[in-house]
Every structure is written in C-alpha cells, then in structure tokens.
XYZ file of C-alpha atoms in Angstrom:
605
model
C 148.960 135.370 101.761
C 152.479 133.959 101.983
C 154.969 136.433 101.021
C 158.519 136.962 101.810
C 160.709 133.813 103.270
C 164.042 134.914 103.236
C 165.512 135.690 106.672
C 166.841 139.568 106.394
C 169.976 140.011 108.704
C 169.462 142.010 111.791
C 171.521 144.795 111.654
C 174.185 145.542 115.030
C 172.784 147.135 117.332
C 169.626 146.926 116.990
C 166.980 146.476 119.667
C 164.074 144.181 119.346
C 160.777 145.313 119.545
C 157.188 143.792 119.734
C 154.156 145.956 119.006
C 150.393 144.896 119.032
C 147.632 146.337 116.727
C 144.895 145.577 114.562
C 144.886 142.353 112.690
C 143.498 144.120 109.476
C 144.113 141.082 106.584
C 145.489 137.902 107.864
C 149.010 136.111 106.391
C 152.416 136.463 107.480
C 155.248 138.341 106.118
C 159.169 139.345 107.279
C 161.311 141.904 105.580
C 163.122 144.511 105.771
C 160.921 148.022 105.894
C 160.480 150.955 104.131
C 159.390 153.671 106.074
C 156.913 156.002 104.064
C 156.785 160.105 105.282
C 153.871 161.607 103.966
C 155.993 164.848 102.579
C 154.840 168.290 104.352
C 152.994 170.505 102.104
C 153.792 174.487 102.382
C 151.066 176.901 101.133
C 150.897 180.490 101.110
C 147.965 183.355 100.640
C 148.311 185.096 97.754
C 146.213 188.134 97.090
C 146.610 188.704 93.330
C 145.607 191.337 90.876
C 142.640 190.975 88.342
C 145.024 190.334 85.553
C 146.684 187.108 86.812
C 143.332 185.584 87.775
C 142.535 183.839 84.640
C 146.087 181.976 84.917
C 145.207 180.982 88.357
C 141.603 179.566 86.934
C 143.339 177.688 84.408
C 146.259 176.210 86.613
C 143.608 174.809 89.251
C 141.550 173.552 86.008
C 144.691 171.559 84.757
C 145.225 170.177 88.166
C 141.802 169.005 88.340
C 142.484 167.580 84.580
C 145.523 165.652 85.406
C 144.269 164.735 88.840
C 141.581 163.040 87.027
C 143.621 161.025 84.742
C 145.787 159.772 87.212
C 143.059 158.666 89.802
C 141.578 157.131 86.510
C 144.578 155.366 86.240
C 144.664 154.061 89.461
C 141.003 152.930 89.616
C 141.890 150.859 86.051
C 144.703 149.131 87.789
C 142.572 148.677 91.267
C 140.136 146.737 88.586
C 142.421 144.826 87.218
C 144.463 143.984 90.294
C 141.553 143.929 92.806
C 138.543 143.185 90.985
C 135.388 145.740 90.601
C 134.492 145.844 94.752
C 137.541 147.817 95.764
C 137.605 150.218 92.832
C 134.882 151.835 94.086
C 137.150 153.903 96.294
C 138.582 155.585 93.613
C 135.336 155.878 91.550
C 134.400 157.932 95.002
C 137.805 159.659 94.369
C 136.572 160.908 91.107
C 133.192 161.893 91.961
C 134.827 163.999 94.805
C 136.616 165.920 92.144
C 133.904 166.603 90.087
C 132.009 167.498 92.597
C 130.197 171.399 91.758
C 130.458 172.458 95.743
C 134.294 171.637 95.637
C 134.956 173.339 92.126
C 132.812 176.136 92.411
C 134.210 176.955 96.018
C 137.302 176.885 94.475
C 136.526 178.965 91.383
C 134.950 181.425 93.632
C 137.600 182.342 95.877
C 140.065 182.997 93.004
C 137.298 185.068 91.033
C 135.642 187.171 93.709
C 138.435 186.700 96.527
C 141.302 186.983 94.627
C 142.902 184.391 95.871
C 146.096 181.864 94.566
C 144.385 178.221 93.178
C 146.698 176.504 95.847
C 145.513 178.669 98.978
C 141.824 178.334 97.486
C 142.223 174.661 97.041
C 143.795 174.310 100.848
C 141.323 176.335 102.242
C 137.911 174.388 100.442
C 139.144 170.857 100.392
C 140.331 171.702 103.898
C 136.893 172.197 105.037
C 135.724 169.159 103.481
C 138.439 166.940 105.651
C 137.914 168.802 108.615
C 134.070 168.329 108.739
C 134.824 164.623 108.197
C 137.572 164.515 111.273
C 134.995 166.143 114.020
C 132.731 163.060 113.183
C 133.583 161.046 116.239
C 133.638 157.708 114.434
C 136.938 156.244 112.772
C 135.087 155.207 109.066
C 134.820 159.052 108.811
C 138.503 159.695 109.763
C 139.064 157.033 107.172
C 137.111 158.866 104.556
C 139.361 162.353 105.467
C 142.312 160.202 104.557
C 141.234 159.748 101.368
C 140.370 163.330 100.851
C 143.850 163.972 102.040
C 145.061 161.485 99.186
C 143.311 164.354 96.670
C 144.403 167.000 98.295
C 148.191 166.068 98.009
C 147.718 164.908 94.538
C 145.979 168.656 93.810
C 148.542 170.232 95.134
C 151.055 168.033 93.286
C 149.747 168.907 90.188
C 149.889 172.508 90.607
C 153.397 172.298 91.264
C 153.947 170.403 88.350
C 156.191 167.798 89.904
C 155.169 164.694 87.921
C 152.343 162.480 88.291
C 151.984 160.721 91.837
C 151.443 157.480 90.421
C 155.314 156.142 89.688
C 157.473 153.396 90.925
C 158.404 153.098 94.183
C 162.341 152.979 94.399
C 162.207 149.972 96.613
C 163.727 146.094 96.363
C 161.090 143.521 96.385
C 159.336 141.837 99.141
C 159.465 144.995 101.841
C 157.427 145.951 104.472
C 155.856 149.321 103.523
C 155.463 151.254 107.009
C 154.179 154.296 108.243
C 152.053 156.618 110.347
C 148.876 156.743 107.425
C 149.365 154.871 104.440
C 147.223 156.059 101.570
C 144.650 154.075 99.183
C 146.386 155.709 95.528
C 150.387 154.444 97.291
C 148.615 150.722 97.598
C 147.965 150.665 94.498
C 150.908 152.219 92.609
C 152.918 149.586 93.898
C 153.640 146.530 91.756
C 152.975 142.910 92.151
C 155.525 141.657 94.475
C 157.095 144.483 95.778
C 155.387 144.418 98.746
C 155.137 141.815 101.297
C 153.263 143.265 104.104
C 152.348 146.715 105.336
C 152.220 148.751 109.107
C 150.461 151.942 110.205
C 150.017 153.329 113.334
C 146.381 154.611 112.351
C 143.666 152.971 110.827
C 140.926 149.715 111.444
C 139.263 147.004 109.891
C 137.259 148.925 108.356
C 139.836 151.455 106.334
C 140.248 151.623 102.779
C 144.109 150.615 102.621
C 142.796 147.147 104.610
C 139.865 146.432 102.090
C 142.255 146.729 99.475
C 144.934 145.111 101.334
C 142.775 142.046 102.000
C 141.514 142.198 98.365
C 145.332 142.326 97.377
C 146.322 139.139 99.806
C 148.772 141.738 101.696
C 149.316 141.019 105.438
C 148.517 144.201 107.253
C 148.536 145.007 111.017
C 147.007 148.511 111.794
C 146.383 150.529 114.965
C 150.295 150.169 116.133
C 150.171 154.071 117.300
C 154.195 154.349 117.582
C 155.144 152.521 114.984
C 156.372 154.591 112.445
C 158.587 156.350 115.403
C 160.439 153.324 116.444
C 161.344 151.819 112.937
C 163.907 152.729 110.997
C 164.970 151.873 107.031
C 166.509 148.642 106.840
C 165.343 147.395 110.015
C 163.891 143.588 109.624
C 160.561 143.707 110.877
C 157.573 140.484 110.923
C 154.146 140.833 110.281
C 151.429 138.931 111.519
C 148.246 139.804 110.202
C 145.989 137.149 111.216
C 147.233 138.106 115.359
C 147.937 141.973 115.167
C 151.530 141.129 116.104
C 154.862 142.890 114.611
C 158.069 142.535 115.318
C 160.566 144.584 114.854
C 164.197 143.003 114.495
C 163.216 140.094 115.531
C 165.865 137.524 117.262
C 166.431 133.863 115.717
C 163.691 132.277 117.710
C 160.943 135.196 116.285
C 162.027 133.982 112.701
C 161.889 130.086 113.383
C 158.227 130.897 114.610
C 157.330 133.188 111.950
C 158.387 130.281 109.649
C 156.485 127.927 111.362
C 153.282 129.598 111.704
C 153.357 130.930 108.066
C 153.512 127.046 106.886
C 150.323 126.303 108.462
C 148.522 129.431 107.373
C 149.416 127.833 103.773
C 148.047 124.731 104.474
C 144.941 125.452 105.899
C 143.978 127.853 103.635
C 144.667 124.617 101.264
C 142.822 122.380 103.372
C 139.313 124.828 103.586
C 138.851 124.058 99.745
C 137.980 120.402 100.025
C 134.498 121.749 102.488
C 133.296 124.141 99.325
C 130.728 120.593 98.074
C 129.848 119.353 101.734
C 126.747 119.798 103.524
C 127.156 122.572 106.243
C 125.209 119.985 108.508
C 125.886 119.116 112.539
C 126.705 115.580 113.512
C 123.353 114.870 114.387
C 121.643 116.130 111.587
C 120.674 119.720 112.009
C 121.438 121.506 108.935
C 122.545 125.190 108.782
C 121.847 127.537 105.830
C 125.477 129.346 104.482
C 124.820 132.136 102.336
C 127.446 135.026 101.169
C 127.379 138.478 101.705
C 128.174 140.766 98.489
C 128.816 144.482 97.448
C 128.869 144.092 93.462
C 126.582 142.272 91.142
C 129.931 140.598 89.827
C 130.139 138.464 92.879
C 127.702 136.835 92.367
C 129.744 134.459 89.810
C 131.898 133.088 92.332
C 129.552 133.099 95.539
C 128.517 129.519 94.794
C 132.712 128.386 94.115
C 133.001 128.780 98.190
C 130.258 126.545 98.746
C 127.723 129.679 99.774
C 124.136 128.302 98.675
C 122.459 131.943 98.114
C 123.366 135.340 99.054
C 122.652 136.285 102.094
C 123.073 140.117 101.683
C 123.201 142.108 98.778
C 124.512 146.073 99.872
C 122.241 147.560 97.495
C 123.836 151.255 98.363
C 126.890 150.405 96.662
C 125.085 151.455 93.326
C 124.510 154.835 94.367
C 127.772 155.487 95.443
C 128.434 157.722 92.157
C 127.434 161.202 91.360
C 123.925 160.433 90.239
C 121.484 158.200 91.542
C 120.916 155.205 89.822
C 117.939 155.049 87.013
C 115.374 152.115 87.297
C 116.805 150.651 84.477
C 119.825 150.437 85.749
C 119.012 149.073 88.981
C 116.819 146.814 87.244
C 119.499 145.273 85.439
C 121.989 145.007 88.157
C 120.027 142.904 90.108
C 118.722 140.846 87.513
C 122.087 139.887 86.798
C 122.723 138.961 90.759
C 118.991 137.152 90.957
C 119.946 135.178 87.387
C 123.044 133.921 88.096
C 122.450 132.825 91.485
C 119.131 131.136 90.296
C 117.570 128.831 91.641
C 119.175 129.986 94.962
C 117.856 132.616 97.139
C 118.980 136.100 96.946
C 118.292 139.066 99.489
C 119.125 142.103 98.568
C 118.896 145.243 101.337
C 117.274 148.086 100.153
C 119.123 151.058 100.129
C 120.945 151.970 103.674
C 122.701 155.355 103.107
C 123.854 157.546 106.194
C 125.580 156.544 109.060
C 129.074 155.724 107.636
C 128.268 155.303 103.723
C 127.469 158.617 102.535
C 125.321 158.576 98.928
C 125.960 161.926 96.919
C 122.898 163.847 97.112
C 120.719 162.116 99.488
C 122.688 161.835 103.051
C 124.887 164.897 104.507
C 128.100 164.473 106.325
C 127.234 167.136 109.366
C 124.997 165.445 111.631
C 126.386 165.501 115.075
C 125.758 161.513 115.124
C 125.298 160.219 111.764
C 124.547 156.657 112.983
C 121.600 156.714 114.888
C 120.714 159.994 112.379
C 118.810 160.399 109.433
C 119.865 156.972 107.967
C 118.731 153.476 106.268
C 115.014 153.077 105.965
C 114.131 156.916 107.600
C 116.101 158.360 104.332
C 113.731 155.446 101.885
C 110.708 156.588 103.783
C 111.182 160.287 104.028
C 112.390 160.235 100.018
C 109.795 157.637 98.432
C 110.662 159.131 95.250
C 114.480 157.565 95.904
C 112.869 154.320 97.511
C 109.613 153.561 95.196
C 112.409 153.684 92.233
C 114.381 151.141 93.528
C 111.644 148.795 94.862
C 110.109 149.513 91.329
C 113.974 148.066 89.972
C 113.390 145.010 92.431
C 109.821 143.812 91.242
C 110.782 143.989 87.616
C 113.919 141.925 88.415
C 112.347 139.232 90.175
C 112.117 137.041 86.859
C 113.135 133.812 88.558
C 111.232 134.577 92.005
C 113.933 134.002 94.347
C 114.239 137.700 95.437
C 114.028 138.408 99.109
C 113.309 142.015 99.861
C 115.130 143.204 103.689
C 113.931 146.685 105.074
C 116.993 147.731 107.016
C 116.858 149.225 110.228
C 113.283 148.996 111.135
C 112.146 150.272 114.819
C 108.927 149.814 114.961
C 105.730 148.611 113.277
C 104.625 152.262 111.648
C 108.251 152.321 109.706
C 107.461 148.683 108.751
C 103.911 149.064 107.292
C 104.658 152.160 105.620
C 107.548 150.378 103.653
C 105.393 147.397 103.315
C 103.142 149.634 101.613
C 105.562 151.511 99.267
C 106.357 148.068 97.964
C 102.021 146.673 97.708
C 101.607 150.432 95.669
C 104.977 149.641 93.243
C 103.401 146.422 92.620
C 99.905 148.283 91.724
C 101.774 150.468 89.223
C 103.466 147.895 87.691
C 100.875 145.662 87.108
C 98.593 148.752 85.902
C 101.441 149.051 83.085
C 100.874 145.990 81.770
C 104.102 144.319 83.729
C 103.754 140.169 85.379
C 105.160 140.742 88.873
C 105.565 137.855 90.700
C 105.447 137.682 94.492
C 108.571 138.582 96.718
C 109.378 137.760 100.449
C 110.312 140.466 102.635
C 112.085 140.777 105.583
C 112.860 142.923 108.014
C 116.711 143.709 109.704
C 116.582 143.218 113.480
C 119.342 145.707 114.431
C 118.042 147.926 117.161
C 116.991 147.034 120.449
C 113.069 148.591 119.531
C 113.060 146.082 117.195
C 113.528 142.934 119.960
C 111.110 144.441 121.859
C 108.102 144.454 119.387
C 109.518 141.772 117.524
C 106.833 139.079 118.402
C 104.705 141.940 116.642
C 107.052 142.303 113.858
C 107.016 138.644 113.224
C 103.392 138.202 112.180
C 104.081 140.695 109.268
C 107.185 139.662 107.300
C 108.416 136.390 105.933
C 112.296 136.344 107.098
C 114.221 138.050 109.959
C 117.803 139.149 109.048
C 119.723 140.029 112.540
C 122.647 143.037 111.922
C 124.741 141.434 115.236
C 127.724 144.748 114.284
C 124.443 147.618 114.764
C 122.754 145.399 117.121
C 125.255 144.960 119.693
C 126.741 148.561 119.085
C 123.217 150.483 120.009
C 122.815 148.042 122.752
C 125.974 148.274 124.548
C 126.099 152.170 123.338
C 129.763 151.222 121.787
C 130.913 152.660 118.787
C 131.783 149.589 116.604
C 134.487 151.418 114.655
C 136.325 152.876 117.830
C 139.467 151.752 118.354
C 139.376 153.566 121.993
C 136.853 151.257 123.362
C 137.352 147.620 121.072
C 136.888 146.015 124.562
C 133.403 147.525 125.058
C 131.941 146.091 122.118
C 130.947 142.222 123.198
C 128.661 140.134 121.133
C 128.761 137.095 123.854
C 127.326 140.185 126.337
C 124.204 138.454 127.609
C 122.216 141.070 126.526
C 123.002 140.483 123.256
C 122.642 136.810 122.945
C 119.305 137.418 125.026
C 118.033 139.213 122.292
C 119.159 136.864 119.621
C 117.339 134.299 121.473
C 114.155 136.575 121.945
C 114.110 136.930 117.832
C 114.682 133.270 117.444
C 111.622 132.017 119.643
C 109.335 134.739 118.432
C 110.105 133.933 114.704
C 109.934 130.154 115.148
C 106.536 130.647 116.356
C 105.302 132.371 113.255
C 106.963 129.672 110.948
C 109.633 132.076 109.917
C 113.191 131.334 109.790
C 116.337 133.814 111.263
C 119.354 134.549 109.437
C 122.740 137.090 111.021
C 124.735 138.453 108.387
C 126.863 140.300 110.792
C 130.610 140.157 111.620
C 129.323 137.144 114.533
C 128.955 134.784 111.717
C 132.910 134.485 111.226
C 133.819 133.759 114.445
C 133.937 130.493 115.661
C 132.794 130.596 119.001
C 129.954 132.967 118.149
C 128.753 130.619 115.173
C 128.579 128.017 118.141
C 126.293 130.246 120.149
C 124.584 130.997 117.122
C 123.034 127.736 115.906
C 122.946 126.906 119.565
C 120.416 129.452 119.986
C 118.431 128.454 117.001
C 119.648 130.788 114.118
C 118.292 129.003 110.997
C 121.129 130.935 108.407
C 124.650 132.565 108.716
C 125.691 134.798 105.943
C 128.954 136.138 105.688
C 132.150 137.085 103.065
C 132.340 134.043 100.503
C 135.824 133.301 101.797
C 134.998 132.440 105.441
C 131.720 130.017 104.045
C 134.246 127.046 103.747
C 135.579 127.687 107.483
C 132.049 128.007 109.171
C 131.204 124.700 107.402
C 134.143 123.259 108.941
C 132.933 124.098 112.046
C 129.120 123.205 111.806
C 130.414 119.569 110.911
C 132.169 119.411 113.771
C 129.676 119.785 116.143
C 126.298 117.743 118.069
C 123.650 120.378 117.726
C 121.770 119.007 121.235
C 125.058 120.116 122.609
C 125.894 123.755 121.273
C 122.041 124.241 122.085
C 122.347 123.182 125.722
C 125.250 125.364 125.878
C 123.664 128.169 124.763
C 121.022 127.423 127.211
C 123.089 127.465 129.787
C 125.215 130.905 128.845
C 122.298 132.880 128.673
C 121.933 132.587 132.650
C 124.885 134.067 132.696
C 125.056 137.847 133.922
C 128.558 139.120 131.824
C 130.469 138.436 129.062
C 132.985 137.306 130.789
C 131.673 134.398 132.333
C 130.330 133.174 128.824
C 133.786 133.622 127.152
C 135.253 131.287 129.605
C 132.430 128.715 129.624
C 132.974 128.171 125.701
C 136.804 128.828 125.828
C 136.790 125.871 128.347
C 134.369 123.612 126.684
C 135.138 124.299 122.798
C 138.459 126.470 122.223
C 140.236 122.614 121.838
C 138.006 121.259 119.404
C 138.048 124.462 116.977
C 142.334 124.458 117.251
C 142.275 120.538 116.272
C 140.079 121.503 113.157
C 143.288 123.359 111.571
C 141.466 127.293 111.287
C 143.327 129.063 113.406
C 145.447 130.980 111.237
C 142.424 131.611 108.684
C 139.715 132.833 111.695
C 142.030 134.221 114.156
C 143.247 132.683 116.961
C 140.329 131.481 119.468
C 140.814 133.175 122.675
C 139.213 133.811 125.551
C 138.399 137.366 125.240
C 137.496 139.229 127.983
C-alpha cells in the first residue's frame, strides 16, 4: 500500500542507519516513528484472609467481564476493517478467556490458596505463555504474544486504569516501532494514522503481519535492534516488499524511496488487466490457477482475481472456537464455498489440527515436537468420531459435485485406505438414511518424504495429488520453516526437493491423474518456472498473487522452462540451480513489471 509521501526533515545530528529484516507485507512507507514500550507490569503475592476472598473472586470476575467486552470490541472492528479471516485471532482471544482450565486455575488459587486475583492471574496465564515459549518453533512464540496481549489487558483491568482500546496520541501517517508489537494495538489504531510498522521480533507468519497485510500496512519484521537504535521523531523508511529500513535516511534514500513506491503503485495497477486472460504458455500449454482460502466468505471474490477454483480450502479454521463444529454447521459452510464457486472445482482439506494450529479440545500444546507429532490425518484417524462428522458435512454438501476431498499428510498406504474407508462407510450411512450422495474425488497431500517414496503406490488409489512444497521441503531438509535462525536452510530449488516434485509428477501422469502445489513455491517466480517445467498440472495460491503468476505463465515457451528443469535436476545443490535460472530468467521476470508485488528476484543462495 502507498502511504505517507511527505519528506519528514532529518533532525541534526542524526546518524543514518540501514537495518535488514523480514519483508512481512509489501508497500513502502517514510515517516517519522513512534516508538511503542510495552509498559512493565509489577505484581506482588498476597496471602489474604478468608474474609477478603470473595472481593478478590469478584475483582478477577470483572476483569474477565470487561476484558471480554473490549476484545469483543476489537474483533468487531478487525471485521469491519479486515474482513472475517483475520478476526479469528481475536475470536481465539475470547475463547482463551473463557476457557474453564484458565478460570478455574484462577478461581482456585484465590479460594483454596488464598491468593490476590493479580498474583493468581500472573502465575496461571503465566504457565500458559511459558509452555507456548519452550516450543522451539516461532508460530508458537507468536501465539505467547498474544497470550501476553490478555495478560496485560487482565491485569489492566484489575487496576482499573481504563480500557486498553483508546486513541493513540499520535499525528497521522507514523511509523509505529518497537521490540513486539501486539495484535489488539493494530487494531486500535485508526485509518490513516499509521503508515508502516517495525519490530525487532516476529515472521511471516505472526499475527500483527496477517493483519498488517490484510490492513495494506507495510511491515518489515525480524530487525532484532531496532527498537534500541530509534528514537521519537527520527524519520525512518520502510520497505516491506525488500525487508529494508532506514533510519534517517539522507536525500538520495528519499529520492529512491519515492521512486520505487511509484512503481509499486503501478504495477499493482497493471496486475488487474491479467484477472480475464488465459493463464496459458506461449506455446500453448495451459496451467490451472486456483486460490487458496481460510473462510467460506472468500469464496465471493476468489473468481474477481482471475482464480478458476479453489485450490485449498483450510477446513480447521472452523474449529478454531471453543466447541467443535456440528454437522450442520459444517455442512452449511461448505455448501456455501462449493455453491458459489460452482461450476468450478473446490478442494477442501480435511481437518489438519496440531503442529502449529492448535483446535480446543482435540490437539495439546506440550508435545516436545508438535509438527511431526500427533497431527493432521493421525488426529482424523485416531478420533473418527471428529473425522466421520466432518466427512459426513462434506458428502451432504456436495450438491453441485465439484467437491474434491484432500487427506492431509498421508505417509503411507495403511493411513490412506483407512481414511479412504471412513469416507466409503459415511457414504453407506448416508445413503442408508435416505440421503442422494453423489460421488467425490479425493486426493491425497504429498508432504512427507514417505509419501514420494510409495507414491507410484499411492497414485493408483486417489484421483488428484496436492504437493504441500512449505512441509515438504521442511521434513526433507530437517529445517524448521518458521525459524528465523536458519531462513537460509530452508531451499525449495534444493535438488532434493525438485527431485521429488518430479518423482510425483511422472508417477501421477502415468495413472492419468493430474498434480497441483498449493504451497508458498507457487508465488515465487522462479519456482513457478521450475514448477510447470517439471510438469505440475495446477498452482494454487492467495487470490492476490493469481493475477501475477498468470503474468508470468504468459510469458513463457513451455518446451523451454521444461528443458530447464531438465537440466537443474542434474544439478547436486541449490546453489548451482539458483544461478542457472537467475542467469537465464531473472531479466525476463524484471521486464514483466512484478518486482515490487513478488519480491525482488534474486539469486538466493
């Protein structure tokens, strides 16, 4: 997003710094910052007598109250200013609160302890963001700040010092800045007041950078020292599509910053006109573009960014409340998605809870290595009571017949036939109660190197493969996808990697069935090269980067991506095949005007 133009005037004195992070939601932005101190919080242990007990029961309870509201609040305005998706971190917000574990742990060491609400609180919601912060993986660390976020606002509450959500007493158009920057402060902020934002902690993968992305806020995360070396006032540029910030930048930072935030603007302009065109090479190969979504509701606009189906529907998303979703329910959200995306194809996941996305009541957060744990289709097998529910919710929502069933995370051919036959017994039952259930396709998720091995095997029993490239590549490289400490590690042009894409490929092909990746591979540019090179029949992806990946896949000779890819899988490191396309290809995707949208084309190493 474009955002503030003016040029800020460098104070005297002050020494210009670059810093390099992660480029967490593209755009550009320059202003003067405003650093934000998360304020320390001092608690005591009280050991009180059994008449002032019932006060402390009732000033926790109003805490909770008023947290509630205000977290309400927020999640209302996330809706409106966000949309649906990225209000689901404060619906997990309240369902933390009302959690019975956190309130009766509380409750219980003021009645039988004797102990103060705000000591209680500090020491229970404590544990909770502790056991998330030994998880060595950064979406947990994530998931503590937001328990953080409740804990300050708790605490808040008890001291009666006003609601947390107010106005900010900052000019418009600033760069927010800081160490951690919370979810609930993202929010409270108003339209405008905010032109970018910097953190020293934090991914991709946060909260504050789905909403910031959601939001059109330029954010660069990861910077480590930046909230040490900026001060209040200090003019600072963001560039969120690089993972570059400035701060007090000289006169030939701001003449670039200008320039390259004018041609973020007009290619973001320019990627509308692909949204009607044929994603189709030069030569005639054509390439199936379908969207990834987390909420029914996208489905409305998948088709506006020229997506033809949806490639992946994250079915979990539904269960991230306090209760589980009813068949009913479930029935009716994805009859809305399969309806309004009719005649088009839809496939939606079935249920992948563990790893990082923790479902209340079904997954636990104290495995010692949650994602290669009890997870995905292990949690759908082992509770068929959970799983034959929502395959139940599928069948009956298959009115149009262009639901596509994918089994994520499947190993080996015992995991497969056993969900195979979940679905065959819903069917049964169905039909036994008088129901028409039509046929469905199902497919199975190729995301761990078992899978490639058998997968010739695997083949002869499904109807679609759907390659996970982000699970794939992390349990064959062993590289923690969300670890900031070893980014470099994880390399999807590794020629391990694009060996096994290629093993998939041929072994589908020869069983008549087509491939689709819906991982992060399908946005980048070089990687979407290798990708149809190798014979992938479908990319699916966010509905925003559709219209670029089209760009590309009209730009090309598919005889000549394919002999590349040929070529790089002789290759015996990443290193060499990052220079091969860099050299042969890095020209032609800069002259198609993306490059501000995508990333900048590199060659990584």
């Amino acid at each position: 997003m474009t955002t503030s133009t003016k040029n800020p005037a460098k104070k005297k004195g002050s020494v210009r710094t670059e810093l390099t992070g992660v480029p967490a939601s593209p755009g550009f932005a320059m202003g003067s910052v405003f650093p934000v101190t998360n304020r320390n919080i001092s608690v005591v242990e009280e050991t009180l007598p059994e008449s002032r007990l019932a006060d402390e029961e009732q000033l926790f309870l109003k805490a909770v109250n008023k947290t509630v509201k205000e977290v309400t609040q927020i999640k209302e305005l996330s809706e409106s200013r966000a949309g649906m998706k990225d209000s689901l971190i404060f619906a997990t917000h309240l369902m933390i609160l009302q959690d019975p574990g956190l309130m009766n742990g509380v409750l219980d060491k003021i009645r039988t302890e004797h102990k103060n609400a705000r000591w209680s609180v500090h020491v229970v919601l404590g544990a909770y963001i502790d056991r998330f912060e030994q998880i060595d993986s950064p979406a947990m660390r994530d998931k503590a700040a937001d328990l953080r976020d409740l804990y300050n606002r708790l605490m808040a509450s008890m001291e009666d010092s006003g609601p947390v959500l107010e106005d900010v007493a900052f000019e418009d158009g600033v760069i927010l800045g800081g160490h951690e920057l919370l979810p609930s402060l993202l929010m409270s902020i108003k339209p405008g007041q905010v032109s970018g934002l910097a953190m020293d902690t934090g991914g991709r993968t946060s909260h504050v950078a789905i909403l910031a992305r959601s939001l059109q806020i330029p954010l660069v995360s990861g910077l480590r020292n930046f909230a040490a070396l900026v001060k209040s006032g200090d003019t600072v540029i963001i560039d969120g599509s690089s993972g570059r910030v400035v701060i007090n930048p000289n006169e030939e930072d701001i003449k670039e910053f200008h320039t390259r935030q004018e041609i973020f603007e007009r290619q973001r302009r320019e990627l509308f006109t692909m949204r009607q065109l044929e994603p189709m090479t030069r030569d005639g190969k054509y390439i199936t573009l379908h969207a990834n979504i987390e909420l029914p509701s996208e489905s409305e606009k998948v088709t506006d960014f020229g997506a033809t189906g949806i490639g992946l529907y994250r079915s979990e998303f539904l269960f991230f409340r306090k209760d589980a979703p009813s068949q009913d329910e479930q029935r009716d959200a994805y009859r809305y998605i399969l309806e309004t995306m009719s005649p088009c194809p839809v496939t939606i996941r079935t249920l992948d809870a563990g790893g990082d996305k923790l479902v209340n009541g079904i997954t636990a957060v104290n495995e010692s290595n949650p994602f290669m744990g009890w997870r995905s289709i292990r949690v759908c097998l082992d509770r068929q009571d959970i799983f034959c529910t929502q395959l139940k919710a599928l069948l009956l929502a298959n009115t149009k017949g262009n639901l596509r069933i994918l089994l994520p995370m499947i190993s080996g051919m015992a995991e497969l036939r056993r969900a195979k036959a979940c679905i065959e017994k819903c069917h049964k039952e169905l039909e036994a109660e008088g129901h028409k259930v039509g046929k469905v396709k199902i497919g199975a998720m190729i995301e761990v190197p078992a899978a490639v091995m058998i997968v010739d095997k695997l083949a002869k029993e499904v109807d679609f493969f759907s390659i996970g490239t982000n699970d794939l590549i992390q349990f064959t490289l062993a590289v923690d996808r969300t670890n900031e400490l070893i980014t470099d590690m994880f390399q999807p042009h590794h020629p391990s990697v694009l060996s096994m894409i290629y093993q998939t490929v041929r072994a589908a092909h020869r069983e008549g069935i087509p491939v689709a990746v819906c991982g992060e591979m399908s946005t980048d540019p070089i990687s979407v090269l290798l990708l149809v090179g190798l014979g992938v029949d479908e990319l699916s992806m966010t509905p925003w980067n559709v219209m670029s990946t089209k760009k590309i896949i009209r730009s090309i000779n598919f005889e000549d991506v394919r002999d590349s890819a040929l070529t790089v899988l002789q290759m015996d490191d990443a290193e060499s095949v990052n220079d091969f396309m860099h050299k042969k290809y890095a020209q032609t995707i800069k002259d198609l005007g993306i490059s501000s949208v995508v990333g900048q084309v590199e060659n990584k190493k």
